[in-house]
XYZ file of C-alpha atoms in Angstrom:
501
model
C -51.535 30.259 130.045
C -49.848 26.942 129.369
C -49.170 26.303 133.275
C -52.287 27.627 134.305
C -54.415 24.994 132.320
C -51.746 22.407 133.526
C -52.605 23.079 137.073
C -56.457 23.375 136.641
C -55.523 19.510 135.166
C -54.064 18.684 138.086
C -56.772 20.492 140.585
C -59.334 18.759 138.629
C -58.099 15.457 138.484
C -57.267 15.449 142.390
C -61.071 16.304 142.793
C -62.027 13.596 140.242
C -60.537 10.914 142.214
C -62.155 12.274 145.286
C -65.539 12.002 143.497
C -65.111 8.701 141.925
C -63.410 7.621 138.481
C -67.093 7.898 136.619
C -67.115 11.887 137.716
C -62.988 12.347 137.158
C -63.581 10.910 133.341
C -65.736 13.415 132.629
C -63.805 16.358 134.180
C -60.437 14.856 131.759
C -62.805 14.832 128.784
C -63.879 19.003 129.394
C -60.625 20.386 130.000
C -58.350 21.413 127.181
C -54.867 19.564 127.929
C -51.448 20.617 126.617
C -49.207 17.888 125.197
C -46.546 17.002 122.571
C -46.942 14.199 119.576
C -44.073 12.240 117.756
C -44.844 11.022 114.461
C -45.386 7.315 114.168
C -43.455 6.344 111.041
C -42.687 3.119 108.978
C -38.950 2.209 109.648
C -36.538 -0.873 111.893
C -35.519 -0.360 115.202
C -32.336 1.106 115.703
C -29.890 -0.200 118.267
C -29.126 1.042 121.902
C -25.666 2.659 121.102
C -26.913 6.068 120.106
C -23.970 8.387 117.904
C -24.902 11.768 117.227
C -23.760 13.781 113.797
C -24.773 16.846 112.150
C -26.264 16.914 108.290
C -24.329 18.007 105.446
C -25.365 18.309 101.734
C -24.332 15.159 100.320
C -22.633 18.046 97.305
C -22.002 21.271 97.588
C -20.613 23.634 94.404
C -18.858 26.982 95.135
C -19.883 28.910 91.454
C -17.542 30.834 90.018
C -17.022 32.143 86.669
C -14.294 31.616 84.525
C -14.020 34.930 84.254
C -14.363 38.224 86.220
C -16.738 41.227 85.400
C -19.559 42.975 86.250
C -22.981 41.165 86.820
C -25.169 42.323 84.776
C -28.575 40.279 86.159
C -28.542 37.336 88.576
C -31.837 35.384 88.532
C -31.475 33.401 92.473
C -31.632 34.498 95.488
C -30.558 32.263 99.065
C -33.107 28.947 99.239
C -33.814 29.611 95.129
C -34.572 25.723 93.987
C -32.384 25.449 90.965
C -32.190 23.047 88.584
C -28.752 21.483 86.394
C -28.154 23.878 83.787
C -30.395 26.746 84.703
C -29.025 30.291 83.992
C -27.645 31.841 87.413
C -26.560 35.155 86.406
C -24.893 36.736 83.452
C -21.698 39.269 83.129
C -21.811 42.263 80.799
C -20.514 40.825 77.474
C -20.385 43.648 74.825
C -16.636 43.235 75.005
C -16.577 39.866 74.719
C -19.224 40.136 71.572
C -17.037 42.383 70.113
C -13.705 40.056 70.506
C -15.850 37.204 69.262
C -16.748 39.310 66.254
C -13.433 40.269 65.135
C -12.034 36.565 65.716
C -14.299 35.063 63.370
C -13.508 38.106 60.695
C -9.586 36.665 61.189
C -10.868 33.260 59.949
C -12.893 35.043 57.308
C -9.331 36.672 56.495
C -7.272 32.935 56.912
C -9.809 31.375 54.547
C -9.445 33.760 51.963
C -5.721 33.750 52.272
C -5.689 30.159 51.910
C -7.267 30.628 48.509
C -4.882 32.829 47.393
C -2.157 30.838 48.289
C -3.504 27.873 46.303
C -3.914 30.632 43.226
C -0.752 31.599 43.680
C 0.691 28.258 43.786
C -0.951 27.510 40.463
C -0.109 30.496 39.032
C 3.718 29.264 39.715
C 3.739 26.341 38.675
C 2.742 27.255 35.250
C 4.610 30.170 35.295
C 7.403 27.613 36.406
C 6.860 25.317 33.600
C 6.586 28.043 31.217
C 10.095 28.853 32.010
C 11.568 25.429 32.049
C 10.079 25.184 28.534
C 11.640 28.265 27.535
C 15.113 27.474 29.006
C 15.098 23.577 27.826
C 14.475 25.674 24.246
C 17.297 28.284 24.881
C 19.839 25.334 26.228
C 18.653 23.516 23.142
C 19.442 26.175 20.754
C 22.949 27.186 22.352
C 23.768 23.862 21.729
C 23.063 23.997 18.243
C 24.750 27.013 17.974
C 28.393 25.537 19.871
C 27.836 22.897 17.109
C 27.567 25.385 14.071
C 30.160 27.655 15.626
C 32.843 24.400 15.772
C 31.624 23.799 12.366
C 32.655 27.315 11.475
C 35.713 26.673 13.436
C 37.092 23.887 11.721
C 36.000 25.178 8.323
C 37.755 28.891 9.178
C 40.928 26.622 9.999
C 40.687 24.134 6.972
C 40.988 28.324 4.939
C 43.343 29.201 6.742
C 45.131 25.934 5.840
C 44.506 26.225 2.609
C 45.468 29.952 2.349
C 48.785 29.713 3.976
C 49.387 26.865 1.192
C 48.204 29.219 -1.502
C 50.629 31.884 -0.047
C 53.678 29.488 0.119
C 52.574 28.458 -3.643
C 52.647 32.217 -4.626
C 55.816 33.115 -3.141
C 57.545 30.187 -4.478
C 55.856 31.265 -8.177
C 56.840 35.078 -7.413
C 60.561 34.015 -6.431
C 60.585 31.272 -9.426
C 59.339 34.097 -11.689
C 61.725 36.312 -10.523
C 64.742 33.857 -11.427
C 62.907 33.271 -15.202
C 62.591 37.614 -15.216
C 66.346 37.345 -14.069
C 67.029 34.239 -16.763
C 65.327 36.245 -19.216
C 66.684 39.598 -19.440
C 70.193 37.727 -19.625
C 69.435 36.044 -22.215
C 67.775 38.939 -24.111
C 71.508 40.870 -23.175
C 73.114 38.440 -24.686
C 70.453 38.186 -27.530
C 70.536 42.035 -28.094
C 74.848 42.011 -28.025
C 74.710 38.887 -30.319
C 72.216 40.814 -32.659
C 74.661 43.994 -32.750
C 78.135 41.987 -33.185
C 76.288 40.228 -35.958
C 75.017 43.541 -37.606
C 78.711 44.742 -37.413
C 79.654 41.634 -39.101
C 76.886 41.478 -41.721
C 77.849 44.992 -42.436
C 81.470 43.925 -42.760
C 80.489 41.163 -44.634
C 81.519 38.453 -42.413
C 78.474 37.635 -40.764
C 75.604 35.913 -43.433
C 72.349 37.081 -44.246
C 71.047 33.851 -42.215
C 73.185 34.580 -39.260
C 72.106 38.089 -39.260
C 68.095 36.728 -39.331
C 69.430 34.208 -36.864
C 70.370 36.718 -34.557
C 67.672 38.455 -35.042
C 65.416 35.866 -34.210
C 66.896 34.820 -31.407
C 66.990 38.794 -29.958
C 62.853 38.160 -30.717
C 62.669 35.276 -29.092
C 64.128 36.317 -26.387
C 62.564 39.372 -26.061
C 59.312 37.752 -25.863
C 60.567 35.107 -23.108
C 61.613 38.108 -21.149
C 57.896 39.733 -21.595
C 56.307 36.204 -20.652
C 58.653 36.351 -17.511
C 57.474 39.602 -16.461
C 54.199 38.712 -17.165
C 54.812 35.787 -15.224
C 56.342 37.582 -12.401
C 53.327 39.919 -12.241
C 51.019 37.075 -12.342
C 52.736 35.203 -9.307
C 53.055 38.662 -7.116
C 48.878 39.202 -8.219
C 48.464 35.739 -6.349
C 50.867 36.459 -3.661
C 48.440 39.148 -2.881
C 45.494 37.502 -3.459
C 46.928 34.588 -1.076
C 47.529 37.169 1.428
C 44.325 38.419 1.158
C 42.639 35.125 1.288
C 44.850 34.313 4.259
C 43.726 37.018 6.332
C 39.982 37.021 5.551
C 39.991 33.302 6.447
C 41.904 34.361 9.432
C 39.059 37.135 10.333
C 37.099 34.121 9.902
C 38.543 32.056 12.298
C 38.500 34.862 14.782
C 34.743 35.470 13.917
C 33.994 31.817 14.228
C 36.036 31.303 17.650
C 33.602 34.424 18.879
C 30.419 33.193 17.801
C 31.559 29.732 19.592
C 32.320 31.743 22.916
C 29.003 33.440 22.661
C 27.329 30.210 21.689
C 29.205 28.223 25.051
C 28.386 31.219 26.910
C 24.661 31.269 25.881
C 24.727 27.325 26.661
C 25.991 27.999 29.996
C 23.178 31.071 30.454
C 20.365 28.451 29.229
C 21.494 25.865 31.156
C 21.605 27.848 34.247
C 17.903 29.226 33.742
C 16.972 25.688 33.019
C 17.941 24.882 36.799
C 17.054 27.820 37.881
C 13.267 27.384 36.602
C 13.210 23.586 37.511
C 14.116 24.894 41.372
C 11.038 27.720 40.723
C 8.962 24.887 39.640
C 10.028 23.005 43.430
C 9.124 26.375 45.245
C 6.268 26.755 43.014
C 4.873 23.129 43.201
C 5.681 23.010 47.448
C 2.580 23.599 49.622
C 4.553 25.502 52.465
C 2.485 28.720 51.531
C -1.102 26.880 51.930
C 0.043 25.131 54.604
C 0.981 28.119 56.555
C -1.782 29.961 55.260
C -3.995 26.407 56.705
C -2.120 27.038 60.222
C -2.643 30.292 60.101
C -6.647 29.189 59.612
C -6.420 27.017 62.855
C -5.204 29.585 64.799
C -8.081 31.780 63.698
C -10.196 28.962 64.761
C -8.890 28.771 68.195
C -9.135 32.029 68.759
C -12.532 31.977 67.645
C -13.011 29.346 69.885
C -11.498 30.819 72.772
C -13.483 33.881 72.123
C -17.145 31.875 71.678
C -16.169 30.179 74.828
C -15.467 33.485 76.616
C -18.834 34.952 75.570
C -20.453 31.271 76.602
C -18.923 32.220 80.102
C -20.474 35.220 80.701
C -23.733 33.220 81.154
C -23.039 31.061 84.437
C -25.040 28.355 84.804
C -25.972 25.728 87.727
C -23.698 22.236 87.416
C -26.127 20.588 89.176
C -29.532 20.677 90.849
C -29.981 22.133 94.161
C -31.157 24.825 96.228
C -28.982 28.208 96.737
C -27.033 28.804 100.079
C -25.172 31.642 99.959
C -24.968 34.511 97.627
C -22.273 36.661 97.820
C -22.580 39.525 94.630
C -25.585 41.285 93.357
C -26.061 43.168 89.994
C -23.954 45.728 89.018
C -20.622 44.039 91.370
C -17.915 42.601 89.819
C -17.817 39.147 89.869
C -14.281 37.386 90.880
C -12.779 34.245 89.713
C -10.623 33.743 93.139
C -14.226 33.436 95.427
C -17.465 31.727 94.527
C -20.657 34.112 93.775
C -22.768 31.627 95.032
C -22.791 28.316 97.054
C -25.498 25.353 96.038
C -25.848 22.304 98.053
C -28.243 19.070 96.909
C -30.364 18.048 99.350
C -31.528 15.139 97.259
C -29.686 13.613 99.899
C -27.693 14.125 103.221
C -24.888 12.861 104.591
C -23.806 12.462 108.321
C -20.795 11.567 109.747
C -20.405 10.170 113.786
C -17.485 8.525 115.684
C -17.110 5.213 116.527
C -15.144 4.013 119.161
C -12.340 1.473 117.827
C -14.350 -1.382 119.470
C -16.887 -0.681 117.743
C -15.608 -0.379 114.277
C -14.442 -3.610 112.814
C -18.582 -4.537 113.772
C -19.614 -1.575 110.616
C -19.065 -2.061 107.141
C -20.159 -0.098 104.257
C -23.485 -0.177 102.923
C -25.054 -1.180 106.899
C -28.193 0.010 107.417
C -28.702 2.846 110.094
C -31.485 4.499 111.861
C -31.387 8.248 111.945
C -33.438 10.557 114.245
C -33.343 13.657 114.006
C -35.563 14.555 117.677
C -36.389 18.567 117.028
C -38.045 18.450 113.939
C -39.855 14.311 114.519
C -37.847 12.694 111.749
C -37.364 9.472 111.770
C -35.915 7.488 108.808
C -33.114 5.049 107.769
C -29.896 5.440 105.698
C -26.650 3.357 104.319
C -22.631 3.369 105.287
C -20.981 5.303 102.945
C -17.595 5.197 104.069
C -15.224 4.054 106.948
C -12.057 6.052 108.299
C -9.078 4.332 108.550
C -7.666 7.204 111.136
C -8.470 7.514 114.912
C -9.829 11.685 115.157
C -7.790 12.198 117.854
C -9.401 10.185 120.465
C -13.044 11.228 119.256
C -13.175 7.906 117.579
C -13.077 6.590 113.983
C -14.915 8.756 111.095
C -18.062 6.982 109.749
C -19.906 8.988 106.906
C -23.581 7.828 106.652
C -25.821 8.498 103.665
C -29.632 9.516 103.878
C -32.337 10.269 101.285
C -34.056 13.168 101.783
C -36.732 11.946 99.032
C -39.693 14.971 100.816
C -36.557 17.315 101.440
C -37.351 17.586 105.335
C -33.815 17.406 105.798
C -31.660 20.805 105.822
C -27.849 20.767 106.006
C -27.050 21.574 110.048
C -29.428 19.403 111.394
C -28.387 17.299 114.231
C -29.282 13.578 114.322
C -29.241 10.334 115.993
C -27.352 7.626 114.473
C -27.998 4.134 115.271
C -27.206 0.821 113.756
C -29.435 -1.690 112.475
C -29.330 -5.487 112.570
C -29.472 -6.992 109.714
C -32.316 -9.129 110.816
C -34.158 -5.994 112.089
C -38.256 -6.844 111.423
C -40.035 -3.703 109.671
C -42.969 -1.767 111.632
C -44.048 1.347 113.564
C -41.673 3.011 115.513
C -42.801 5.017 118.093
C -40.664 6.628 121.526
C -40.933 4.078 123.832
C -42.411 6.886 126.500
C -45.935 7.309 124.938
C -46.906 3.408 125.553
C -49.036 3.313 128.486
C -50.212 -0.280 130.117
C -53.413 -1.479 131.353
C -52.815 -4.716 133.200
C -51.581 -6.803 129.488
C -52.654 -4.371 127.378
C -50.505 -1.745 126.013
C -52.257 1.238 124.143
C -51.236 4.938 123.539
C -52.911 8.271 122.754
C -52.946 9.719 118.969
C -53.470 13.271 118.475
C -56.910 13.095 115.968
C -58.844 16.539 115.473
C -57.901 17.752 118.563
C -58.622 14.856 120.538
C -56.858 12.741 122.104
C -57.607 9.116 120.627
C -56.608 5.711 122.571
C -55.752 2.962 120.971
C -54.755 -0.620 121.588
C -51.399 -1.541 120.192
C -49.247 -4.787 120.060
C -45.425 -4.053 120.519
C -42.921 -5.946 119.004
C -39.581 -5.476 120.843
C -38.353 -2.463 122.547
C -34.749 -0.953 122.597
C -33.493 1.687 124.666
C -36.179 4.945 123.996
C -37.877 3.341 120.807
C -40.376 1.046 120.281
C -41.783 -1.259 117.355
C -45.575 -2.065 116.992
C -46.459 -4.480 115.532
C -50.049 -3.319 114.852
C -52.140 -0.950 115.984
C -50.933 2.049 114.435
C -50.830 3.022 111.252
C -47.477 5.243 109.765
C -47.861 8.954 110.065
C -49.614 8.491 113.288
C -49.312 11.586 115.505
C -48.545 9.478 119.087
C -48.880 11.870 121.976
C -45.497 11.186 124.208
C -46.292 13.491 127.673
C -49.382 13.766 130.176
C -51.000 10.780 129.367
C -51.797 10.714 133.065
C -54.007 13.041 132.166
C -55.966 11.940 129.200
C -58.618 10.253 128.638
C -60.282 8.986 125.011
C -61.696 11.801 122.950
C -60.016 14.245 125.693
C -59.482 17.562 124.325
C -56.066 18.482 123.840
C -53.982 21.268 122.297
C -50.947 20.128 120.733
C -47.576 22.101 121.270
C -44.661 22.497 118.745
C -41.638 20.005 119.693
């Protein structure tokens, strides 16, 4: 149908000029004429060096989850606009619930055990005082008793002393009353043998009355020194015993006393020994190993609290940045891995590009240069900024130059190819148009703009020209649709149909 109504055009036209222009005007304004528009749009005019490059997102994020399992909904599909944070899809989490559940019991658990560490402390270091107390008493009475018991000692000794002298005193009195007994009886012998002679010789007459009473006195007297002796005798061997006896109760004594001062040292030694023994109980007690282990034991809880909350936290995956979808690789019910990305989201905010330059070229860029990109298929034309300059040759294709573009009205999709050209910086802003829709009349230079489906002439002023583009000056206005074929065949307010580039 298309080359039909271009031939009637050109039948048409052939008899218009055999008619006359008046009757050929008329026959361009009836027929309905094909033709393609470029939009007119607001920019600088790129230089003749033309680079081509292909659009990339200017970021792209693989997403995948921290950890695996199964998807239990997913909320975006390819081309889903998302924006930072927004919930992606979530993983089945009752596990993970019930992990985060019993890890907070545990610090439940630590805290209370912390508490009854401190208790427990307390408790032992009264209990630990109580006992140094009680020992410093016990060592304090030992002593007491070691000084009593060497008391005793020295008092059992100073008997002993005194009973050995009282036994020495008694023997000497038994063995000196012994010698008087001895004396005694003697003498009473030889009072008794006196008394008879004299008796014979009182009876004989030769012995007086006086000598008789004499002897008779004498046998008296000695009688009764010999009784006294005995009695004397008896006396001394009653205090021999008695010394004896005193001497070995004193020296029970002494033993008693020696035993009471081994049980009093050993009782000392006892105390003392508990009284160390509780001042190292009080150290154990009064040391905060217990609470602080219990206190580590705490943190740990928390950690693994932690690590649990942040488990459950990544079962819900959400969107580092804003973006649209690009791929999606798992669907509810899969299981979602942490070695490949579930989905693929690319900002389009803006693009990036990257072309070759030659190498002398190169050292003429620098970064932040402004660029003209034109992207011919889908009638884009806009500008964009260096980003960043290789310093490597790609194997003879020329040096890497990566170009960045805002894609403010996101008409710009990652694949795209463009055409890259460079800017001077002295470049003068206006309308840039393809150079092949200007048309001349003599001085004049005007083009055709698509209006209503008509084609529209108007009268333009062009600035400069370079290569295939064009800048006006005025005469158009931006967002112009400038038809770029068959203007041969047009005519103002012709009727046209406009085809898709």
């Amino acid at each position: 149908m298309k080359e039909w109504k271009a031939t009637a055009a050109v039948l048409l036209l052939g008899t218009g000029i055999l008619s006359g222009c008046s009757q050929g005007s008329q026959a361009a304004q009836d027929i309905n004429i094909n033709v393609k528009v470029s939009q007119a749009q607001k920019g600088v005019i790129g230089g003749e060096e033309i680079y081509t490059g292909k659009t990339t997102s200017s970021e792209t994020v693989n997403i995948t989850p921290k950890i695996a399992g199964k998807v239990a909904a997913i909320t975006v599909d390819v081309g889903s606009e998302v924006k930072k944070g927004q919930v992606l899809f979530k993983l089945e989490d009752d596990d993970l619930s019930n992990k985060l559940k019993i890890a907070k019991s545990d610090v439940a658990a630590a805290q209370a055990a912390i508490a009854s560490a401190e208790d427990s402390r307390k408790s032992g270091v009264v209990s630990a005082n109580s006992g140094i107390v009680s020992s410093r008493n016990g060592v304090i009475s030992s002593k007491s008793a070691i000084t009593q018991a060497e008391q005793g000692i020295n008092q059992a000794e100073a008997v002993i002393d005194q009973a050995q002298t009282g036994l020495k005193q008694a023997r000497t009195a038994v063995s000196t009353a012994g010698n008087t007994v001895k004396q005694t009886q003697e003498a009473l012998q030889t009072a008794k043998k006196n008394l008879s002679r004299t008796q014979s010789l009182y009876a004989s007459s030769l012995a007086t009355q006086v000598q008789l009473e004499e002897a008779q006195a004498a046998q008296v007297s000695a009688q009764t020194a010999y009784d006294n002796a005995l009695n004397a005798k008896a006396n001394a061997e009653n205090q021999l015993a008695a010394a004896k006896k005193s001497l070995t109760t004193a020296q029970k004594a002494l033993s008693t006393t020696k035993a009471a001062y081994e049980n009093a040292k050993n009782s000392y030694e006892n105390a003392n020994s508990g009284y160390q023994n509780a001042q190292q109980q009080l150290e154990v007690a009064e040391s905060t190993a217990g609470v602080e282990a219990s206190r580590q034991k705490l943190e740990q809880a928390h950690l693994n609290a932690e690590i649990a909350q942040n488990s459950l936290d990544n079962a819900v995956i959400t969107s580092p940045i804003t973006g649209i979808v690009k791929s999606k690789n798992i669907e509810a019910g899969e299981l979602a891995s942490t070695a490949s990305p579930a989905l693929v989201i690319h900002n389009l905010d803006s693009v990036n590009l990257e072309i070759y330059v030659p190498a002398e070229r190169i050292n003429d860029i620098k970064a932040g240069d402004a660029v003209q990109v034109r992207i011919a298929a889908s009638g884009i034309l806009t500008t964009g900024k260096v980003k960043s300059i290789g310093s490597d040759d790609a194997n003879g294709n020329g040096f890497p130059v990566k170009i960045t573009v805002a894609n403010t009205n996101g008409k710009l999709k990652s694949g795209m190819l463009a055409d890259v050209s460079f800017v001077d910086a002295n470049a003068k802003e206006g309308i840039i148009i393809p150079t092949k829709a200007i048309e001349k009349d003599g001085d004049q230079s005007y083009v055709y703009v698509a209006v209503d489906g008509h084609a529209v002439r108007k009268e333009i002023t062009v600035g400069e020209e370079a290569g295939t583009q064009a800048l006006v000056a005025n005469g158009l206005e931006n967002g112009d649709q400038v038809i770029v074929n068959n203007q041969a065949l047009l005519a103002d307010n012709a009727a046209i149909t406009v085809s898709q580039p």
